[in-house]
Amino acid sequence: MIPPAVRDQLAQDLRMETCQRCAGRPVQFHHAITGLGRKQLQEPWSIIALCPICHTGTRKNDELARHIAYSQASEDDLNKYPKRVTAWKQEKKYLEEKYGLPKTTKL
């Protein structure tokens, strides 16, 4: 469940209007990044918009979802979590090398 304050931020973000993979609609919010203990991270940068097919259907790809989420994160966003920052930065670099830079940009 997304806290109301975070949901309000997401509602104002133009990236959340269409699927961030295929531009389809309607969208569902997907927690792409987990924190310690595999808990859903309740940060706007870690939540992406996906259509039902990309979220849970035949195009589901959790690795690509994380790649999109990392592209929304600033260095400061990642550094807020000192116990996870090193692993996240390593994975972000790996995913950028694998998939290239995502089309998603910070608005």
PDB file of C-alpha atoms in Angstrom:
ATOM      1  CA  MET A   1       0.000   0.000   0.000  1.00  0.00           C
ATOM      2  CA  ILE A   2       1.343   3.383  -1.003  1.00  0.00           C
ATOM      3  CA  PRO A   3       1.139   6.095   1.681  1.00  0.00           C
ATOM      4  CA  PRO A   4      -1.167   9.010   0.760  1.00  0.00           C
ATOM      5  CA  ALA A   5       1.689  11.561   0.640  1.00  0.00           C
ATOM      6  CA  VAL A   6       3.659   9.417  -1.820  1.00  0.00           C
ATOM      7  CA  ARG A   7       0.520   8.695  -3.870  1.00  0.00           C
ATOM      8  CA  ASP A   8      -0.063  12.473  -4.123  1.00  0.00           C
ATOM      9  CA  GLN A   9       3.490  12.952  -5.453  1.00  0.00           C
ATOM     10  CA  LEU A  10       2.998  10.182  -8.006  1.00  0.00           C
ATOM     11  CA  ALA A  11      -0.290  11.709  -9.152  1.00  0.00           C
ATOM     12  CA  GLN A  12       1.581  14.915 -10.055  1.00  0.00           C
ATOM     13  CA  ASP A  13       4.311  13.097 -12.018  1.00  0.00           C
ATOM     14  CA  LEU A  14       3.621  13.008 -15.761  1.00  0.00           C
ATOM     15  CA  ARG A  15       5.581   9.751 -16.093  1.00  0.00           C
ATOM     16  CA  MET A  16       2.825   8.005 -14.127  1.00  0.00           C
ATOM     17  CA  GLU A  17       0.115   8.672 -16.736  1.00  0.00           C
ATOM     18  CA  THR A  18       1.162   5.842 -19.063  1.00  0.00           C
ATOM     19  CA  CYS A  19       3.117   2.599 -18.788  1.00  0.00           C
ATOM     20  CA  GLN A  20       6.807   3.417 -18.521  1.00  0.00           C
ATOM     21  CA  ARG A  21       7.651   0.424 -20.718  1.00  0.00           C
ATOM     22  CA  CYS A  22       5.068   0.473 -23.528  1.00  0.00           C
ATOM     23  CA  ALA A  23       3.071   3.712 -23.008  1.00  0.00           C
ATOM     24  CA  GLY A  24      -0.112   1.666 -22.519  1.00  0.00           C
ATOM     25  CA  ARG A  25      -3.025   2.419 -20.245  1.00  0.00           C
ATOM     26  CA  PRO A  26      -4.479   1.953 -17.698  1.00  0.00           C
ATOM     27  CA  VAL A  27      -1.547   1.910 -15.311  1.00  0.00           C
ATOM     28  CA  GLN A  28      -0.829   0.189 -12.035  1.00  0.00           C
ATOM     29  CA  PHE A  29       1.854   1.321  -9.629  1.00  0.00           C
ATOM     30  CA  HIS A  30       4.706  -1.163  -9.234  1.00  0.00           C
ATOM     31  CA  HIS A  31       7.195  -1.137  -6.353  1.00  0.00           C
ATOM     32  CA  ALA A  32      10.330  -1.881  -8.369  1.00  0.00           C
ATOM     33  CA  ILE A  33      12.895  -1.478  -5.576  1.00  0.00           C
ATOM     34  CA  THR A  34      12.846  -3.141  -2.183  1.00  0.00           C
ATOM     35  CA  GLY A  35      14.540  -1.958   0.978  1.00  0.00           C
ATOM     36  CA  LEU A  36      15.999  -3.982   3.792  1.00  0.00           C
ATOM     37  CA  GLY A  37      14.140  -7.185   4.524  1.00  0.00           C
ATOM     38  CA  ARG A  38      12.575  -7.148   1.031  1.00  0.00           C
ATOM     39  CA  LYS A  39      10.014  -4.573   2.196  1.00  0.00           C
ATOM     40  CA  GLN A  40       8.490  -2.337  -0.450  1.00  0.00           C
ATOM     41  CA  LEU A  41      10.347   0.947  -0.561  1.00  0.00           C
ATOM     42  CA  GLN A  42       7.877   3.823  -0.268  1.00  0.00           C
ATOM     43  CA  GLU A  43       9.848   6.394  -2.247  1.00  0.00           C
ATOM     44  CA  PRO A  44       8.435   8.033  -5.396  1.00  0.00           C
ATOM     45  CA  TRP A  45      11.562   7.192  -7.407  1.00  0.00           C
ATOM     46  CA  SER A  46      11.240   3.484  -6.585  1.00  0.00           C
ATOM     47  CA  ILE A  47       7.655   3.173  -7.854  1.00  0.00           C
ATOM     48  CA  ILE A  48       6.932   3.022 -11.569  1.00  0.00           C
ATOM     49  CA  ALA A  49       3.777   2.980 -13.675  1.00  0.00           C
ATOM     50  CA  LEU A  50       3.119  -0.199 -15.661  1.00  0.00           C
ATOM     51  CA  CYS A  51       0.138  -1.405 -17.673  1.00  0.00           C
ATOM     52  CA  PRO A  52      -1.377  -4.713 -16.484  1.00  0.00           C
ATOM     53  CA  ILE A  53       0.486  -6.714 -19.159  1.00  0.00           C
ATOM     54  CA  CYS A  54       3.892  -5.249 -18.239  1.00  0.00           C
ATOM     55  CA  HIS A  55       3.113  -5.427 -14.515  1.00  0.00           C
ATOM     56  CA  THR A  56       1.888  -8.989 -14.091  1.00  0.00           C
ATOM     57  CA  GLY A  57       1.299 -10.341 -17.584  1.00  0.00           C
ATOM     58  CA  THR A  58       3.332 -11.693 -20.458  1.00  0.00           C
ATOM     59  CA  ARG A  59       5.720  -8.698 -20.616  1.00  0.00           C
ATOM     60  CA  LYS A  60       6.603  -8.753 -16.910  1.00  0.00           C
ATOM     61  CA  ASN A  61      10.326  -8.095 -16.422  1.00  0.00           C
ATOM     62  CA  ASP A  62      11.362  -7.178 -12.878  1.00  0.00           C
ATOM     63  CA  GLU A  63      14.932  -6.429 -13.903  1.00  0.00           C
ATOM     64  CA  LEU A  64      13.804  -3.875 -16.491  1.00  0.00           C
ATOM     65  CA  ALA A  65      11.385  -2.395 -13.942  1.00  0.00           C
ATOM     66  CA  ARG A  66      14.292  -1.842 -11.533  1.00  0.00           C
ATOM     67  CA  HIS A  67      16.280  -0.251 -14.365  1.00  0.00           C
ATOM     68  CA  ILE A  68      13.475   2.273 -14.953  1.00  0.00           C
ATOM     69  CA  ALA A  69      13.198   3.020 -11.226  1.00  0.00           C
ATOM     70  CA  TYR A  70      16.946   3.557 -10.808  1.00  0.00           C
ATOM     71  CA  SER A  71      16.837   6.041 -13.699  1.00  0.00           C
ATOM     72  CA  GLN A  72      14.377   8.109 -11.641  1.00  0.00           C
ATOM     73  CA  ALA A  73      16.652   8.176  -8.578  1.00  0.00           C
ATOM     74  CA  SER A  74      19.145  10.908  -7.853  1.00  0.00           C
ATOM     75  CA  GLU A  75      22.395  10.258  -6.011  1.00  0.00           C
ATOM     76  CA  ASP A  76      20.809  11.852  -2.940  1.00  0.00           C
ATOM     77  CA  ASP A  77      17.820   9.492  -3.218  1.00  0.00           C
ATOM     78  CA  LEU A  78      20.088   6.453  -3.169  1.00  0.00           C
ATOM     79  CA  ASN A  79      22.377   7.825  -0.462  1.00  0.00           C
ATOM     80  CA  LYS A  80      19.446   8.088   1.972  1.00  0.00           C
ATOM     81  CA  TYR A  81      19.823   4.316   2.461  1.00  0.00           C
ATOM     82  CA  PRO A  82      23.455   3.693   3.479  1.00  0.00           C
ATOM     83  CA  LYS A  83      22.923  -0.039   4.046  1.00  0.00           C
ATOM     84  CA  ARG A  84      21.636  -0.528   0.470  1.00  0.00           C
ATOM     85  CA  VAL A  85      23.348   2.225  -1.533  1.00  0.00           C
ATOM     86  CA  THR A  86      26.398   0.204  -2.627  1.00  0.00           C
ATOM     87  CA  ALA A  87      24.326  -2.727  -3.884  1.00  0.00           C
ATOM     88  CA  TRP A  88      21.859  -0.396  -5.613  1.00  0.00           C
ATOM     89  CA  LYS A  89      24.621   1.544  -7.379  1.00  0.00           C
ATOM     90  CA  GLN A  90      26.248  -1.691  -8.541  1.00  0.00           C
ATOM     91  CA  GLU A  91      22.945  -2.990  -9.883  1.00  0.00           C
ATOM     92  CA  LYS A  92      22.158   0.368 -11.521  1.00  0.00           C
ATOM     93  CA  LYS A  93      25.512   0.286 -13.346  1.00  0.00           C
ATOM     94  CA  TYR A  94      24.978  -3.339 -14.429  1.00  0.00           C
ATOM     95  CA  LEU A  95      21.486  -2.572 -15.759  1.00  0.00           C
ATOM     96  CA  GLU A  96      22.681   0.537 -17.632  1.00  0.00           C
ATOM     97  CA  GLU A  97      25.367  -1.577 -19.307  1.00  0.00           C
ATOM     98  CA  LYS A  98      22.839  -4.291 -20.161  1.00  0.00           C
ATOM     99  CA  TYR A  99      19.903  -2.145 -21.332  1.00  0.00           C
ATOM    100  CA  GLY A 100      21.485   1.243 -22.064  1.00  0.00           C
ATOM    101  CA  LEU A 101      20.092   4.455 -20.682  1.00  0.00           C
ATOM    102  CA  PRO A 102      16.318   4.279 -20.262  1.00  0.00           C
ATOM    103  CA  LYS A 103      14.021   6.661 -22.101  1.00  0.00           C
ATOM    104  CA  THR A 104      12.512   7.704 -18.773  1.00  0.00           C
ATOM    105  CA  THR A 105      13.815  11.070 -17.633  1.00  0.00           C
ATOM    106  CA  LYS A 106      13.347  13.003 -14.429  1.00  0.00           C
ATOM    107  CA  LEU A 107      10.586  15.589 -14.853  1.00  0.00           C
TER     108      LEU A 107
END
